[in-house]
Amino acid sequence: MNAKKSTPQARGRVFSGARPTGRQHLGNYLGAIRNYVALQDEYDCIYSIVDLHALTTLESTENLRDNSYEMALDWLAAGIRPEETIVFIQSHVPEVTELHTILSMITPLGKLTDLPTFKEKVRMHPHNVNYGLVGYPVLQTADIVLYKANLVPVGIDQQPHIEFAREVVRTFNFRYKTDVLIEPQMKATETPKVLGIDGQQKMSKSLNNHIEMAATPEETTARVMQMVTDPARIRRSDPGNPDVCNVFSLHKIFSSPEEVAMVDRECRRAGIGCVECKQLLARNLNAHLAPFRERRQKLAQNPTDVWDILRDGKERARAIARQTMEEVRQAIGLP
Ligand code: TRP
Ligand code: SF4
């Protein structure tokens, strides 16, 4: 009666997913990608481009392929190592949809409609509240448990979904008297608050307040020069307050401690002007991104390579998925 269990992992397994949003920006980098890269040193990692999740809100699928490719390119150029890490496109492993269906049968509808993330989506897309949108967290749970992940690095906004996933796993294992599904832990990504160039809202592509990782140095500098600074500092001779300035926030990430101290000090006594301050930031940002951009360009010279990596990721992901599904079907007693 016991299905062969997949071999327990020597290292813990990490799974995370992101919707294919195309070229990534500094917010994506600081909030997720940087962390994905670091986790590879300690865990077996699986990173998925969740195109099926994207379908819950997408009006057009026209750019889905390009956006998936561009995002994969950014991940790889940023240091995701496909020799160790599995990088793949969610829909390439159709077992996830089977598990989604199975898990949906043990999910009370009210739990889904009560989730703050669902309510927010309804607010944002009142005319497109589809069945798949309600089931979004079930699909996300299927993602995570299909690969028996122990750890899920996500932003704090995803906490309700991870908590939900844990409950589904407990329910499943209890209901079918099994331990085939693994209860995942959330690993909240410590993210510096990355605002857009407007200095007001979170950096996001849809608000067009973002700085792309893959932008040219000239484009990057131009974007930095547009950044909104301390609004109280009107003239060059006005002292500023770096604590309310998004330029300073980015200095703290991309500039040396000496430069950060200098800006902190000189801004307050009008010793440095905002133009000069931004020029320094743009220089440091471009220096930081230069190796990334070089790797990206090399990878992009042969797009087939990236698709090959994604295909290889699919094969490796699918081997795990098949095994899990066998165990799941057996645990349920599906004939
Ligand atoms: N819902 C996640 C987000 O919007 C994306 C996602 C889908 C995900 N499946 C996942 C994240 C599995 C972690 C694990 O950010
Ligand atoms: Fe912001 Fe720099 Fe201007 Fe100070 S000097 S307000 S930190 S841009």
PDB file of N, CA, C and O in Angstrom, residues 87 302-314:
ATOM      1  N   VAL A  87      14.737  25.853 -13.070  1.00  0.00           N
ATOM      2  CA  VAL A  87      13.983  27.023 -13.526  1.00  0.00           C
ATOM      3  C   VAL A  87      13.051  26.540 -14.626  1.00  0.00           C
ATOM      4  O   VAL A  87      13.502  25.933 -15.596  1.00  0.00           O
ATOM      5  N   ASN A 302      21.828  34.172 -27.904  1.00  0.00           N
ATOM      6  CA  ASN A 302      21.270  32.925 -28.404  1.00  0.00           C
ATOM      7  C   ASN A 302      20.022  32.536 -27.595  1.00  0.00           C
ATOM      8  O   ASN A 302      20.118  31.780 -26.638  1.00  0.00           O
ATOM      9  N   PRO A 303      18.872  33.050 -28.012  1.00  0.00           N
ATOM     10  CA  PRO A 303      17.638  32.817 -27.246  1.00  0.00           C
ATOM     11  C   PRO A 303      17.331  31.329 -27.045  1.00  0.00           C
ATOM     12  O   PRO A 303      16.712  30.946 -26.051  1.00  0.00           O
ATOM     13  N   THR A 304      17.783  30.509 -27.979  1.00  0.00           N
ATOM     14  CA  THR A 304      17.542  29.065 -27.858  1.00  0.00           C
ATOM     15  C   THR A 304      18.119  28.531 -26.553  1.00  0.00           C
ATOM     16  O   THR A 304      17.568  27.609 -25.952  1.00  0.00           O
ATOM     17  N   ASP A 305      19.247  29.095 -26.135  1.00  0.00           N
ATOM     18  CA  ASP A 305      19.877  28.629 -24.893  1.00  0.00           C
ATOM     19  C   ASP A 305      18.933  28.769 -23.705  1.00  0.00           C
ATOM     20  O   ASP A 305      18.838  27.874 -22.868  1.00  0.00           O
ATOM     21  N   VAL A 306      18.257  29.908 -23.644  1.00  0.00           N
ATOM     22  CA  VAL A 306      17.345  30.133 -22.518  1.00  0.00           C
ATOM     23  C   VAL A 306      16.176  29.148 -22.589  1.00  0.00           C
ATOM     24  O   VAL A 306      15.798  28.541 -21.582  1.00  0.00           O
ATOM     25  N   TRP A 307      15.656  28.948 -23.786  1.00  0.00           N
ATOM     26  CA  TRP A 307      14.542  27.989 -23.922  1.00  0.00           C
ATOM     27  C   TRP A 307      15.019  26.577 -23.613  1.00  0.00           C
ATOM     28  O   TRP A 307      14.274  25.764 -23.056  1.00  0.00           O
ATOM     29  N   ASP A 308      16.264  26.280 -23.960  1.00  0.00           N
ATOM     30  CA  ASP A 308      16.815  24.960 -23.610  1.00  0.00           C
ATOM     31  C   ASP A 308      16.893  24.791 -22.101  1.00  0.00           C
ATOM     32  O   ASP A 308      16.596  23.717 -21.570  1.00  0.00           O
ATOM     33  N   ILE A 309      17.308  25.832 -21.432  1.00  0.00           N
ATOM     34  CA  ILE A 309      17.386  25.788 -19.962  1.00  0.00           C
ATOM     35  C   ILE A 309      15.992  25.560 -19.380  1.00  0.00           C
ATOM     36  O   ILE A 309      15.807  24.753 -18.467  1.00  0.00           O
ATOM     37  N   LEU A 310      15.004  26.255 -19.935  1.00  0.00           N
ATOM     38  CA  LEU A 310      13.634  26.103 -19.437  1.00  0.00           C
ATOM     39  C   LEU A 310      13.076  24.708 -19.743  1.00  0.00           C
ATOM     40  O   LEU A 310      12.310  24.154 -18.962  1.00  0.00           O
ATOM     41  N   ARG A 311      13.483  24.152 -20.857  1.00  0.00           N
ATOM     42  CA  ARG A 311      13.056  22.792 -21.195  1.00  0.00           C
ATOM     43  C   ARG A 311      13.695  21.768 -20.256  1.00  0.00           C
ATOM     44  O   ARG A 311      13.047  20.844 -19.778  1.00  0.00           O
ATOM     45  N   ASP A 312      14.957  21.973 -19.999  1.00  0.00           N
ATOM     46  CA  ASP A 312      15.666  21.087 -19.069  1.00  0.00           C
ATOM     47  C   ASP A 312      15.041  21.200 -17.668  1.00  0.00           C
ATOM     48  O   ASP A 312      14.841  20.197 -16.982  1.00  0.00           O
ATOM     49  N   GLY A 313      14.713  22.418 -17.267  1.00  0.00           N
ATOM     50  CA  GLY A 313      14.050  22.629 -15.977  1.00  0.00           C
ATOM     51  C   GLY A 313      12.725  21.898 -15.919  1.00  0.00           C
ATOM     52  O   GLY A 313      12.366  21.283 -14.917  1.00  0.00           O
ATOM     53  N   LYS A 314      12.010  21.946 -17.031  1.00  0.00           N
ATOM     54  CA  LYS A 314      10.728  21.247 -17.108  1.00  0.00           C
ATOM     55  C   LYS A 314      10.902  19.756 -16.866  1.00  0.00           C
ATOM     56  O   LYS A 314      10.160  19.141 -16.097  1.00  0.00           O
TER      57      LYS A 314
END
